[in-house]
C-alpha positions as a printed Julia matrix, in Angstrom:
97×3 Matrix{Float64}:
   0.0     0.0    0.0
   0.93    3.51  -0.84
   1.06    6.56   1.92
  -1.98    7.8    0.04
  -4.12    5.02   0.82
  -3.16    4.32   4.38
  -3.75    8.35   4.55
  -7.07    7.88   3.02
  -8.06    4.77   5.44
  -6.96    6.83   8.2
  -9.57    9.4    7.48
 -12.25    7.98   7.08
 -12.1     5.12   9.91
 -10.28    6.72  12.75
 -12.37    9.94  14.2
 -10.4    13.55  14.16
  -9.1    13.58  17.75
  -9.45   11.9   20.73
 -12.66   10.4   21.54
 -14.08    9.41  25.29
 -15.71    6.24  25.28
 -18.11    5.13  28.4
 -17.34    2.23  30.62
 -21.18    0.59  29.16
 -19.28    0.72  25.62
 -16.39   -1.4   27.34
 -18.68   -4.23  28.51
 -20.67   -4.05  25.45
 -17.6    -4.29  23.56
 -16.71   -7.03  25.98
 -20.04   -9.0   25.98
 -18.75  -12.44  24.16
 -15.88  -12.93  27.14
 -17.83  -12.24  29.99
 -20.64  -14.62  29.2
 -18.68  -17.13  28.27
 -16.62  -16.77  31.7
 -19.64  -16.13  33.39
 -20.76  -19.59  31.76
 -17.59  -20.99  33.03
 -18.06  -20.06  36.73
 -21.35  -21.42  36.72
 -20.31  -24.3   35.4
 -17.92  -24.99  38.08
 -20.01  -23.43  40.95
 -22.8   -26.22  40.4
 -20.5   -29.03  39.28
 -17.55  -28.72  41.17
 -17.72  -26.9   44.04
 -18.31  -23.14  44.84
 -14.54  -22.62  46.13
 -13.08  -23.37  42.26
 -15.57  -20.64  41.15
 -14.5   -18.24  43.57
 -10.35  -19.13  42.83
 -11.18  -18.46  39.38
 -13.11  -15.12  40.13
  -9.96  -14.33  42.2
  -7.34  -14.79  39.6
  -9.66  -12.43  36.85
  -9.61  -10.08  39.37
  -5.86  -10.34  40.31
  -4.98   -9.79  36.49
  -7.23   -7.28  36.4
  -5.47   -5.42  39.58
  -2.08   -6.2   37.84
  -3.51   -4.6   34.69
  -4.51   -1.52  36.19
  -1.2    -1.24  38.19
   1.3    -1.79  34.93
  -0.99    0.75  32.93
  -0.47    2.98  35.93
   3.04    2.71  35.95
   3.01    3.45  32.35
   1.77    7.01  33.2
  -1.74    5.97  31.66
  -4.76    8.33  32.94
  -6.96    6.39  35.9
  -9.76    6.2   32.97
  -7.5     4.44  30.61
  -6.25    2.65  33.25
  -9.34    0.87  34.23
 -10.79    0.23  31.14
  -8.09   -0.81  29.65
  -7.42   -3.31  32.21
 -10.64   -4.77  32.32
 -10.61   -4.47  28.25
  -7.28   -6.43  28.16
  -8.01   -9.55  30.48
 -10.85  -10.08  28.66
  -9.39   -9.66  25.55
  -6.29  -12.46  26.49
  -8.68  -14.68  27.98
 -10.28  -15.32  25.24
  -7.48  -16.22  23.59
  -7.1   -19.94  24.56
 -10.66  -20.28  23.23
C-alpha cells in the first residue's frame, strides 16, 4: 500500500481527535468474554464446588489489579487505566478459546 491510501483509510475510519468512550461501551464491547466466563463459573459453581468458582473469580480479578497497576506505571490516565485493564483480560482470555 501507498502513503496515500493508508492516509485515506486513516480518514475515514479513525475519528479527528481523541474520543471518550463510556465504561457501558467497554462491557458491550466485551459482551462475548464475559458470558462465556460467566458460563464458566457457573459451570464450576454447580459441578464442582463453589470454592473453584470463587479461585477463578480471584485470579480475573488479580490480572485485572495487575492490569490496572502496569498501565499505571506506564503514566496511563486512571480512565485508561481501568478500562483498559478490564478491556485487556478479557481480551487475552479469550485467547485460549
Amino acid at each position: 500500500m501507498t502513503r496515500n491510501h493508508i492516509e485515506v483509510w486513516h480518514a475515514r475510519v479513525l475519528p479527528a481527535g481523541v474520543e471518550r468512550i463510556r465504561f457501558r461501551t467497554v462491557l458491550w464491547g466485551s459482551l462475548l468474554p464475559i458470558l462465556v466466563w460467566t458460563g464458566v463459573a457457573c459451570f464450576a459453581y454447580f459441578v464442582y464446588n463453589p470454592v473453584v468458582a470463587m479461585v477463578l473469580g480471584g485470579l480475573f480479578a488479580l490480572s485485572i489489579v495487575v492490569g490496572y497497576g502496569l498501565r499505571r506505571r506506564a503514566r496511563h490516565s486512571v480512565r485508561c487505566s481501568v478500562y483498559g485493564a478490564l478491556g485487556g483480560v478479557l481480551d487475552k482470555s479469550m485467547a485460549g478459546f
